[in-house]
Short mmCIF file of C-alpha atoms in Angstrom, two decimals:
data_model
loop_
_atom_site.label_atom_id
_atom_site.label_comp_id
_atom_site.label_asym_id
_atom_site.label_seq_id
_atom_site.Cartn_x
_atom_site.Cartn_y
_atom_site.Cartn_z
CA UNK F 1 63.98 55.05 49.26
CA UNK F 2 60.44 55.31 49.89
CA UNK F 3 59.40 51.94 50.26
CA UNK F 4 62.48 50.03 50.92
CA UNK F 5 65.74 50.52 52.86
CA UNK F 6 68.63 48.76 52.24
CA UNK F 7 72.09 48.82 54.12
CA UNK F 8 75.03 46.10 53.72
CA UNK F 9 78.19 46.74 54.90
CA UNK F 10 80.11 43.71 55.47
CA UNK F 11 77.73 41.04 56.99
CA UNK F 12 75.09 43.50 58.02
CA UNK F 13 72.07 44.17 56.65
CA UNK F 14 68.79 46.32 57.92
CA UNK F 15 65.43 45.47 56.14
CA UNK F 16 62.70 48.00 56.71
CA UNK F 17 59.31 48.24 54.92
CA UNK F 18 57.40 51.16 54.47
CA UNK F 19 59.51 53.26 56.53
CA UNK F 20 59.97 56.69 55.53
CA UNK F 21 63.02 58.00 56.93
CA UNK F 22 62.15 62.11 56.65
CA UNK F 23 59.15 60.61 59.14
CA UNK F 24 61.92 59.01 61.31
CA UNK F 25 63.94 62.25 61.70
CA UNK F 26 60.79 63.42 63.20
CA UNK F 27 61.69 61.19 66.49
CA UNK F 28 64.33 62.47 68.94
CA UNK F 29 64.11 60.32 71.84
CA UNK F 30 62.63 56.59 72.09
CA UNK F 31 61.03 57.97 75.65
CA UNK F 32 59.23 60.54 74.04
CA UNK F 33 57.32 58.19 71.92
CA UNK F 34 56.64 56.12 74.28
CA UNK F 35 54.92 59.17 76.69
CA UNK F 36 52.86 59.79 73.28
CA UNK F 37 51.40 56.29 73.23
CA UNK F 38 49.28 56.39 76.23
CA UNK F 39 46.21 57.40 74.20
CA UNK F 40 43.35 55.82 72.93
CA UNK F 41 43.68 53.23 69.80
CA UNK F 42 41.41 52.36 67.18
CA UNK F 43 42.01 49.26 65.15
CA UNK F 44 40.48 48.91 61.87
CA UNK F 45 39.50 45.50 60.55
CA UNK F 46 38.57 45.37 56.50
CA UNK F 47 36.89 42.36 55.46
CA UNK F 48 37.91 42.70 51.21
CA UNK F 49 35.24 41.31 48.59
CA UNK F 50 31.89 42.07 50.36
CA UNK F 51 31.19 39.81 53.61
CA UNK F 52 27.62 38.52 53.52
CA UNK F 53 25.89 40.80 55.87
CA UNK F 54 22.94 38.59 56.00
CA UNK F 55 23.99 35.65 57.29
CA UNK F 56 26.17 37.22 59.35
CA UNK F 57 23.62 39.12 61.31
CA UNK F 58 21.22 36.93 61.12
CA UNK F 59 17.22 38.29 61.13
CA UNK F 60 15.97 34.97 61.68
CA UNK F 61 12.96 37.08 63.15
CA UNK F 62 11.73 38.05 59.59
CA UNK F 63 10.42 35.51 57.54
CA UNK F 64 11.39 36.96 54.36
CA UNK F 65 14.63 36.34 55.22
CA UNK F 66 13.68 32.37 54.61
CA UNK F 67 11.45 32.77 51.39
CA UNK F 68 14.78 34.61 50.25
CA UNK F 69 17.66 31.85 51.11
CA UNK F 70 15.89 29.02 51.42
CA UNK F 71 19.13 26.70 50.68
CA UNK F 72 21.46 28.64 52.67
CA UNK F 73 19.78 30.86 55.50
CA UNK F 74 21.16 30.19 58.67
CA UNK F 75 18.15 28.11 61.04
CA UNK F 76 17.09 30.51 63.80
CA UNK F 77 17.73 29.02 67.31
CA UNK F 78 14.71 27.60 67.82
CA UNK F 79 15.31 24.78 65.35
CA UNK F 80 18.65 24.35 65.42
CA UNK F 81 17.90 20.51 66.84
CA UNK F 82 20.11 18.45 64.69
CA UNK F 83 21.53 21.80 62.49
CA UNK F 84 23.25 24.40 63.46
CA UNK F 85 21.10 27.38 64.53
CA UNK F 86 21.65 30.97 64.55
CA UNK F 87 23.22 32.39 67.95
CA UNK F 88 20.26 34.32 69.30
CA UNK F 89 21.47 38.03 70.73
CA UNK F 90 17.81 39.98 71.13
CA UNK F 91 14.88 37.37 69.86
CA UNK F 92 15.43 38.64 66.44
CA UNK F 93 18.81 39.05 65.19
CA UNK F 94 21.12 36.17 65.80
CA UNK F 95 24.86 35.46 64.98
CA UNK F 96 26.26 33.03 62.29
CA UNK F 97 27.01 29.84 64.72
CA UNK F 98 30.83 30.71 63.15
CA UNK F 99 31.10 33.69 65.29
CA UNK F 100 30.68 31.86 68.27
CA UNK F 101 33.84 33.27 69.53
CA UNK F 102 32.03 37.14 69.65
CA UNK F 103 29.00 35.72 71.69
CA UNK F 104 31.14 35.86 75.28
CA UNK F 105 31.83 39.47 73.98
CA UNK F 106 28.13 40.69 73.14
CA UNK F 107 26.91 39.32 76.52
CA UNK F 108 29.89 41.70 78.28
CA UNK F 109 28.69 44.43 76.77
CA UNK F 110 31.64 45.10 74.60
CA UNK F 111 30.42 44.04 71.25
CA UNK F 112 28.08 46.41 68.84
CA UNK F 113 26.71 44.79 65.87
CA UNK F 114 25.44 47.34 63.02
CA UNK F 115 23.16 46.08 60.64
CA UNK F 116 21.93 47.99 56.82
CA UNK F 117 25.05 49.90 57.20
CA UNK F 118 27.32 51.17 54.01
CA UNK F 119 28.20 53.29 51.64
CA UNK F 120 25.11 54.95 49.67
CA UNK F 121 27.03 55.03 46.48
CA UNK F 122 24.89 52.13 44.62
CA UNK F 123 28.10 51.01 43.12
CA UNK F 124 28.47 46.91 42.63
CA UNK F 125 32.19 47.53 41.92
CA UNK F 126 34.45 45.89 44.41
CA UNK F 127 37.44 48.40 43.80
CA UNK F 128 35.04 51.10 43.59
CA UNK F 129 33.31 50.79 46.79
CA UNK F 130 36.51 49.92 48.82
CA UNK F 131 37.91 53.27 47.50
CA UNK F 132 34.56 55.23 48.83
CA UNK F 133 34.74 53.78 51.80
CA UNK F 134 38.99 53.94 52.76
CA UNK F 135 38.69 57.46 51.51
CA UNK F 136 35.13 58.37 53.41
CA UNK F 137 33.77 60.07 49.85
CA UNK F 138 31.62 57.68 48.02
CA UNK F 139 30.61 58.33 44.36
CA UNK F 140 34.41 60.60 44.07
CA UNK F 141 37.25 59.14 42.96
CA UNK F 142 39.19 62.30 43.09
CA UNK F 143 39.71 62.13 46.51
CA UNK F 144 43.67 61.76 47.31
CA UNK F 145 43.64 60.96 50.36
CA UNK F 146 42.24 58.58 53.35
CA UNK F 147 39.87 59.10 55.77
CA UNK F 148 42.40 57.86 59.05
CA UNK F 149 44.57 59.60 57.38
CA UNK F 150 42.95 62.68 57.34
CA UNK F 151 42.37 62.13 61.03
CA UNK F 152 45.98 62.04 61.46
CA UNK F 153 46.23 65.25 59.59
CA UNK F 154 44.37 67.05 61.74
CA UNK F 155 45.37 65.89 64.98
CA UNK F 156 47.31 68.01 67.45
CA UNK F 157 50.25 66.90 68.85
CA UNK F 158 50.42 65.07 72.19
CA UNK F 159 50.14 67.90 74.87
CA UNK F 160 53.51 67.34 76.69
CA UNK F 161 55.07 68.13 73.38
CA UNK F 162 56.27 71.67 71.98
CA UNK F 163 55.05 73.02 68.78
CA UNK F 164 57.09 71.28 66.06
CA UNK F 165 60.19 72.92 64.90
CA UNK F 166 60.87 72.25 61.00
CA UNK F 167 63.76 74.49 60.91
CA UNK F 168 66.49 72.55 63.43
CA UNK F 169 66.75 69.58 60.77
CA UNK F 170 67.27 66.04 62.03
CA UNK F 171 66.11 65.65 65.53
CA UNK F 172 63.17 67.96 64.49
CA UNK F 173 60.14 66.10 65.94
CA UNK F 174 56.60 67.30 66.46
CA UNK F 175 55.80 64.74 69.30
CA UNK F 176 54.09 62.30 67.38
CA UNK F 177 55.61 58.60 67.10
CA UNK F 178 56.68 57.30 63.86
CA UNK F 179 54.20 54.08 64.93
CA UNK F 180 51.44 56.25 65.30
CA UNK F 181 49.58 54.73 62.36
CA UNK F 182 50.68 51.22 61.70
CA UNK F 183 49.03 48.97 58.88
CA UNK F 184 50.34 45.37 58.91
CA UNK F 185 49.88 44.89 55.20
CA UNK F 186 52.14 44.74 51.95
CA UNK F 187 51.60 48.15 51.45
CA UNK F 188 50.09 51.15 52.91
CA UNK F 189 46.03 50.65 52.01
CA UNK F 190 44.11 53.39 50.89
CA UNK F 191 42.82 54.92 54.00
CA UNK F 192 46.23 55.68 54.88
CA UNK F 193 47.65 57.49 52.09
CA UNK F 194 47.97 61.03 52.60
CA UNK F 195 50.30 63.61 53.85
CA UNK F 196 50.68 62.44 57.66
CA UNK F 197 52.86 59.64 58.12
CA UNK F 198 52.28 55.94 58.57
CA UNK F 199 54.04 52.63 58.54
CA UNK F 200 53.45 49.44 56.65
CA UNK F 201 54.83 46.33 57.05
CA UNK F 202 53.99 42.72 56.45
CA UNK F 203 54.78 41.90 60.07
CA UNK F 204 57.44 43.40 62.66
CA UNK F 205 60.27 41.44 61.34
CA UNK F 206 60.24 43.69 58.70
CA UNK F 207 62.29 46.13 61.63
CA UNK F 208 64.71 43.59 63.11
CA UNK F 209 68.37 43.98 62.34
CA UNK F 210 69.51 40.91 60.61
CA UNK F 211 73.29 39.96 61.08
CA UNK F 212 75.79 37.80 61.14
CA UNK F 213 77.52 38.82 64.11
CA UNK F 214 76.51 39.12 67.50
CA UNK F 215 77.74 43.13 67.80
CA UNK F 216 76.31 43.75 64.49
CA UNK F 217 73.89 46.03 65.54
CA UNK F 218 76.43 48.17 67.60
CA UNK F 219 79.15 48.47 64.91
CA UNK F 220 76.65 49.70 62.38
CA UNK F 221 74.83 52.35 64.84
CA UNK F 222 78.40 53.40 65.98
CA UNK F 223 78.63 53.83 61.56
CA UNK F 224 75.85 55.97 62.21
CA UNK F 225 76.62 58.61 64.92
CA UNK F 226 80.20 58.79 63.84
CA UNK F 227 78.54 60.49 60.60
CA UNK F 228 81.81 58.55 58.61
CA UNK F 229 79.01 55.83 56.67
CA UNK F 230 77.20 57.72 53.37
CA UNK F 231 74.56 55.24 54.16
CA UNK F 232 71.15 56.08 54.31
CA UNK F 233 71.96 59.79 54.57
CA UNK F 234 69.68 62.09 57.16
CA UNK F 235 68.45 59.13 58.70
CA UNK F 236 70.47 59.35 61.53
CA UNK F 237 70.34 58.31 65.36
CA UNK F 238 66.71 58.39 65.00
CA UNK F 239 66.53 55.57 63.09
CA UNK F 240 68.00 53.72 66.11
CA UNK F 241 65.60 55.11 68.13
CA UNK F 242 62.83 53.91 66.37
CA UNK F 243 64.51 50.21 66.40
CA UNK F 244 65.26 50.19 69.97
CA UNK F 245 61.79 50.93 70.94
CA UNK F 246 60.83 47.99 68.45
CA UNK F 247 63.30 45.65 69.64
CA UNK F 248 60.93 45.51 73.01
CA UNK F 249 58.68 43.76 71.23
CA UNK F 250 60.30 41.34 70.01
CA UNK F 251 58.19 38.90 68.09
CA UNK F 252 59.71 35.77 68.63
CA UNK F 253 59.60 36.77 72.27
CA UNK F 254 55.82 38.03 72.95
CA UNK F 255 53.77 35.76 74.64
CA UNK F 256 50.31 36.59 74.52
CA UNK F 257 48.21 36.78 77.71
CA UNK F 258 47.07 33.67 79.16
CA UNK F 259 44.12 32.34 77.01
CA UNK F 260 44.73 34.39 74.38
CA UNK F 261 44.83 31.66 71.55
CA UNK F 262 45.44 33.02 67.92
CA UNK F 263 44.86 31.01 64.90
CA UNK F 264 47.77 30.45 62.80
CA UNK F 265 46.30 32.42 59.99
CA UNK F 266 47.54 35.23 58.25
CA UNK F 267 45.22 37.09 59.39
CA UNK F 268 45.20 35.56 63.03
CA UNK F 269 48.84 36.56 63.44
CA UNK F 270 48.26 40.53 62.19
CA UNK F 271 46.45 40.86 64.89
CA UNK F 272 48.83 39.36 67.22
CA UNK F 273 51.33 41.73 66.12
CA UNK F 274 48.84 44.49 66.77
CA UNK F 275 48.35 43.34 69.90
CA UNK F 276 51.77 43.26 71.08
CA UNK F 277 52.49 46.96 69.03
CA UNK F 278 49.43 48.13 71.70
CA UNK F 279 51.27 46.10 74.80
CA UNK F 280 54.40 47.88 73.75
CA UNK F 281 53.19 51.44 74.13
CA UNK F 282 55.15 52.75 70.91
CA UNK F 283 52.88 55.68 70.59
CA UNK F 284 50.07 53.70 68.15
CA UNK F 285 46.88 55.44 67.56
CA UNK F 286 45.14 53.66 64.52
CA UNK F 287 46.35 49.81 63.01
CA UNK F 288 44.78 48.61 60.11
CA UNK F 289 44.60 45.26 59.00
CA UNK F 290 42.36 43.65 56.06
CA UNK F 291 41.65 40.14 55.15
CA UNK F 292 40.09 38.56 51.87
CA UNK F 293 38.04 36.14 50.86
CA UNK F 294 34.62 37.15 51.34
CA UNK F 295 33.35 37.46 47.94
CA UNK F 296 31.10 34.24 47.93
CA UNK F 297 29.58 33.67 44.15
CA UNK F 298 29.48 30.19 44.43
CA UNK F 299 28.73 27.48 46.78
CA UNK F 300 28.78 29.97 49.93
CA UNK F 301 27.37 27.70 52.61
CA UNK F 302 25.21 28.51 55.09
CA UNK F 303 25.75 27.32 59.02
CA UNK F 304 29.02 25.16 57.50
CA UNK F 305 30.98 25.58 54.47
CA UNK F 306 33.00 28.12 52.48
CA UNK F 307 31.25 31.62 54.24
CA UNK F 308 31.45 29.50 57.62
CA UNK F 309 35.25 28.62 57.68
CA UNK F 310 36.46 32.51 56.97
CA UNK F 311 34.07 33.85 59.93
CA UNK F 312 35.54 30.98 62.07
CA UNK F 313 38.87 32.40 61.90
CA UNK F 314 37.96 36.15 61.69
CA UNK F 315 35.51 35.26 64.77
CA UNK F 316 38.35 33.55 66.36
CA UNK F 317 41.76 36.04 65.87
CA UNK F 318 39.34 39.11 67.13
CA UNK F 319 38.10 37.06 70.29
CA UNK F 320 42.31 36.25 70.84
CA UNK F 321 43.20 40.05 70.18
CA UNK F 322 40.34 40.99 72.50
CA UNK F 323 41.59 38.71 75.43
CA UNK F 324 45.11 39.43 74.79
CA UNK F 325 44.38 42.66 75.17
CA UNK F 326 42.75 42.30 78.50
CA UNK F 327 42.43 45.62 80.54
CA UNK F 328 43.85 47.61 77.52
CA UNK F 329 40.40 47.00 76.16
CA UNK F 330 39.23 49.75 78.27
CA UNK F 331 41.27 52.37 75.73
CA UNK F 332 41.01 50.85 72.67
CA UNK F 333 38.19 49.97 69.85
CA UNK F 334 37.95 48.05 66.96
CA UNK F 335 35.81 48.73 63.71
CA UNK F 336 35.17 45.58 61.30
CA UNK F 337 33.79 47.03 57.48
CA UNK F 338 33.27 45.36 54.53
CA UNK F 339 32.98 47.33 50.88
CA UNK F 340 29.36 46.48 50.51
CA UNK F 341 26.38 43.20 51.43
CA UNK F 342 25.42 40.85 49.17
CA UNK F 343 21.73 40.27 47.22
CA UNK F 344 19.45 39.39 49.50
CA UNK F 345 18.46 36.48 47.34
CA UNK F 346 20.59 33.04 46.92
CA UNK F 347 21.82 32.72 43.53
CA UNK F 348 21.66 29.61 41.18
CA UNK F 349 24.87 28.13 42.78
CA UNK F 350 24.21 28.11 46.15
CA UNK F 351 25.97 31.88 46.43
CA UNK F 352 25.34 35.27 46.66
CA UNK F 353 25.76 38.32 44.25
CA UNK F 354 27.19 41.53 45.01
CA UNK F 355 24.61 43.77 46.88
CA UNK F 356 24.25 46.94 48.99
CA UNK F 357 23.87 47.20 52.86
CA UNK F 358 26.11 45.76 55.23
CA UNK F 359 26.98 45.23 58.60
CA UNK F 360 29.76 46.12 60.86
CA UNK F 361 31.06 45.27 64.22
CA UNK F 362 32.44 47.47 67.12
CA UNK F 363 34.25 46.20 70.43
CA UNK F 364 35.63 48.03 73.14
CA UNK F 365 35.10 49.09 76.48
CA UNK F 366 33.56 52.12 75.88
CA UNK F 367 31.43 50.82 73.34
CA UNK F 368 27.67 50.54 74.29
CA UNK F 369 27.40 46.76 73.03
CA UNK F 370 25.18 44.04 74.14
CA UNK F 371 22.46 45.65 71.39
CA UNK F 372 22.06 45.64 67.92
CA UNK F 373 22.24 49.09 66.02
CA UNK F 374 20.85 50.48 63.19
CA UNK F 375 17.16 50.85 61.82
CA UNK F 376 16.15 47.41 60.67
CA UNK F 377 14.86 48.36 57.11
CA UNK F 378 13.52 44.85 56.13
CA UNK F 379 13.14 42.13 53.85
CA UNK F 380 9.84 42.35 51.78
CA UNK F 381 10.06 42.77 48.39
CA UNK F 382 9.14 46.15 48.36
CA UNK F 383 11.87 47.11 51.31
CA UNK F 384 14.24 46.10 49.24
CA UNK F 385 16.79 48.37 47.57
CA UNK F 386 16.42 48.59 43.63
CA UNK F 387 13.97 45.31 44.47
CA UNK F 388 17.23 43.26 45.05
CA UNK F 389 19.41 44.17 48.33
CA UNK F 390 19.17 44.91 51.85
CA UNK F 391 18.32 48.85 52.07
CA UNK F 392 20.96 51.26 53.57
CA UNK F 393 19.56 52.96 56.84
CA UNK F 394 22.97 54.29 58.40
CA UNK F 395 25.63 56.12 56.39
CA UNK F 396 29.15 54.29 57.53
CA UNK F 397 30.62 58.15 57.82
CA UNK F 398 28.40 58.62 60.74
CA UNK F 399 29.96 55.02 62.79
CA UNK F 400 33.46 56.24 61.39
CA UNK F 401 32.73 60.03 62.45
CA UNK F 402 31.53 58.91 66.06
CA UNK F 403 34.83 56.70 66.35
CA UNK F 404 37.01 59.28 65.84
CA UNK F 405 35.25 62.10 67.33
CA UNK F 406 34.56 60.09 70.73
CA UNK F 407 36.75 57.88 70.86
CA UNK F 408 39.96 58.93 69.17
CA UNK F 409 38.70 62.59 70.30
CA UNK F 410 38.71 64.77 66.54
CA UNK F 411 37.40 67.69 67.03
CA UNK F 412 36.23 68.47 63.61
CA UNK F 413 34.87 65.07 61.91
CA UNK F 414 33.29 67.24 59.01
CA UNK F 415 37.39 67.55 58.42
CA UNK F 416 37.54 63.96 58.10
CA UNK F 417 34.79 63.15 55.90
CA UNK F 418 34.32 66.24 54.06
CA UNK F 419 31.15 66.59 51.64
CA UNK F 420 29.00 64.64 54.74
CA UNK F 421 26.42 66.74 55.38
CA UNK F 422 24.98 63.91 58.08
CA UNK F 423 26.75 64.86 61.05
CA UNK F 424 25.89 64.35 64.78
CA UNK F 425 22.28 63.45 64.31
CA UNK F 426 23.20 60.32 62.48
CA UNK F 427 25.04 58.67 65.34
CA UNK F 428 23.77 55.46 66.43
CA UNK F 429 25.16 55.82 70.05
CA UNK F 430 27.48 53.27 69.36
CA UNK F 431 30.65 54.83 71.75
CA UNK F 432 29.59 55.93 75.73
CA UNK F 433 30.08 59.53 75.54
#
């Protein structure tokens, strides 16, 4: 019952993933839910297996950077005749030519690159660093929880809301929507898992009704309310509810805004979904999404190649979500991570190893982009971190603890990410107060 649903009676059948139905019974009244979604969003992007930081902020304004990866640096703009040169932001740092698809959004203003930004657990373990960093406590692996879930935790209810009422049983709610925190993924990832509820689903299919008949869905809600059906006990009318407000975003209905182009992807079409959960106003306060492939050993590439082709489609799905989007922009903000860099130095096989600093992204409207962040620590060999990797300069609690604090509005990050001593004075400015 706690990861899958399943109902049959006759021809019907309802499929739901990762729907919790004591988390449904929270949600009287589809309208309610909807009132609750007129906050702020954050969407969080996780780029699995440790995305080359290097080349994809390029420093192509420190020549170290070329005595380092001299078979696959990216050429800076300035002799990109004939090869494909970095995509100059500030005279120094530069985009991968990939990510052409983010330029349009840098030169709005809306797009905040972070550079030397991580964990500063000095872990080279993939699992282990994308466990510090989902549950904001790097170097403990005791830690039950998530950090966006902790946010949820702490969160009050929406303000037009009364207190919540445990006692009245189902059609209890505390005002908060059962889509509040939505990951489209297999199953819920790490930084969700806690105590406050969130849903996971491979895509919103996973909440249709599937029948054979066309008053399917009637005769088994009428099943429902008439109490008579021992199926799915508790769940109730809510359970409706929370399909009806679904069922307005339908996928095979949603047409994205007009230039909004998504690549077929996996990964292109999570965010597409996201997009239309945002358009939909189901009460939606965090999505999470992740996408592999970023753990380049061997035969990485530089301007074209293996490295080049995953930042072409991650470049292009965000640019789509981001246009799709449109005015919405102006309330919600996306966070890229990635577990950790990679070595500074090209390997043998035209790769990289598993480093130590990374970089980030952050686009919204009330993001102070058109800069790069972060303390540039350097790339001379004694800059480097254990002689080997780009340095840390900027603790990835302190971009997560200004998200949620100014943008999602937390009033007690130290709640989220507890143990971080860092606080306020290690903000990079990165949200507009």
């Amino acid at each position: 019952m706690n990861r899958r649903i399943f109902v049959r009676s006759g021809a019907l059948a309802l499929v739901t993933l990762g729907l919790d139905p004591t988390f449904l019974r929270r949600t009287a009244f589809a309208a309610e839910l909807k009132r609750a979604g007129n906050g702020r969003v954050l969407i969080v992007l996780f780029q699995r297996g440790a995305a080359d930081a290097l080349n994809v902020i390029v420093p192509h304004g420190d020549a170290d950077y070329y005595r380092l990866r001299p078979g696959i640096g990216i050429a800076p703009p300035a002799r990109s005749a004939g090869a494909e040169g970095a995509l100059d932001l500030d005279g120094f740092f530069g985009l991968h030519p990939a990510l052409a698809p983010l330029e349009p959004l840098y030169r709005r203003g809306l797009l905040a690159p972070i550079h030397a930004v991580g964990s500063p657990s000095a872990t080279r373990s993939h699992f282990d660093a994308q466990d510090y960093m989902e549950t904001g406590t790097p170097d403990r692996k005791s830690t039950p929880d998530g950090w966006l879930n902790r946010y949820l935790a702490i969160r009050g209810t929406c303000e037009e809301c009364s207190p919540p009422d445990r006692s009245s049983g189902p059609g209890a709610h505390d005002g908060r929507s059962p889509f509040r925190a939505v990951a489209l993924a297999e199953q819920t990832p790490r930084i969700l898992e806690g105590p406050a509820q969130s849903v996971a689903m491979s895509s919103l299919d996973d909440f249709v009704i599937r029948s054979t008949g066309s008053d399917a869905a009637t005769r088994l809600e009428a099943l429902y309310r008439s109490g008579s059906a021992d199926l799915v006990h508790g769940a109730g009318s809510e359970l409706f509810d929370a399909m009806k407000l679904l069922r307005e975003a339908n996928p095979q209905r949603y047409q994205p805004s007009v230039g909004a182009e998504y690549p077929r992807s996996p990964f292109g079409q999570r965010l597409r979904q996201i997009a239309q959960l945002v358009k939909a106003d189901v009460g939606m306060e965090v999505a999470f999404a992740d996408v592999g492939g970023w753990d380049t050993h061997v035969n990485q590439g530089g301007a074209t190649g293996q490295l080049a082709a995953r930042l072409r489609d991650f470049a292009s799905a965000i640019a789509a979500l981001v246009t799709d989007l449109d005015d919405r922009m102006a309330d919600v903000t996306i966070v890229t991570m990635s577990e950790f860099g990679r070595m500074a130095r090209e390997n043998g096989t035209r790769g990289t190893d598993h480093g130590h600093a990374g970089s980030m992204f952050v686009i919204g409207g009330n993001v102070d982009g058109g800069k790069v962040h972060g303390r540039w620590p350097g790339l001379a060999p004694d800059r480097l971190h254990e002689g080997r990797d780009l340095a840390l300069t900027t603790d990835f609690r302190a971009v997560f603890g200004e998200l949620v604090t100014r943008h999602l509005g937390a009033q007690h990050p130290e709640l989220v990410f507890p143990g971080y001593t860092g606080g306020q004075r290690e903000w990079l400015g990165v949200v507009r107060s």
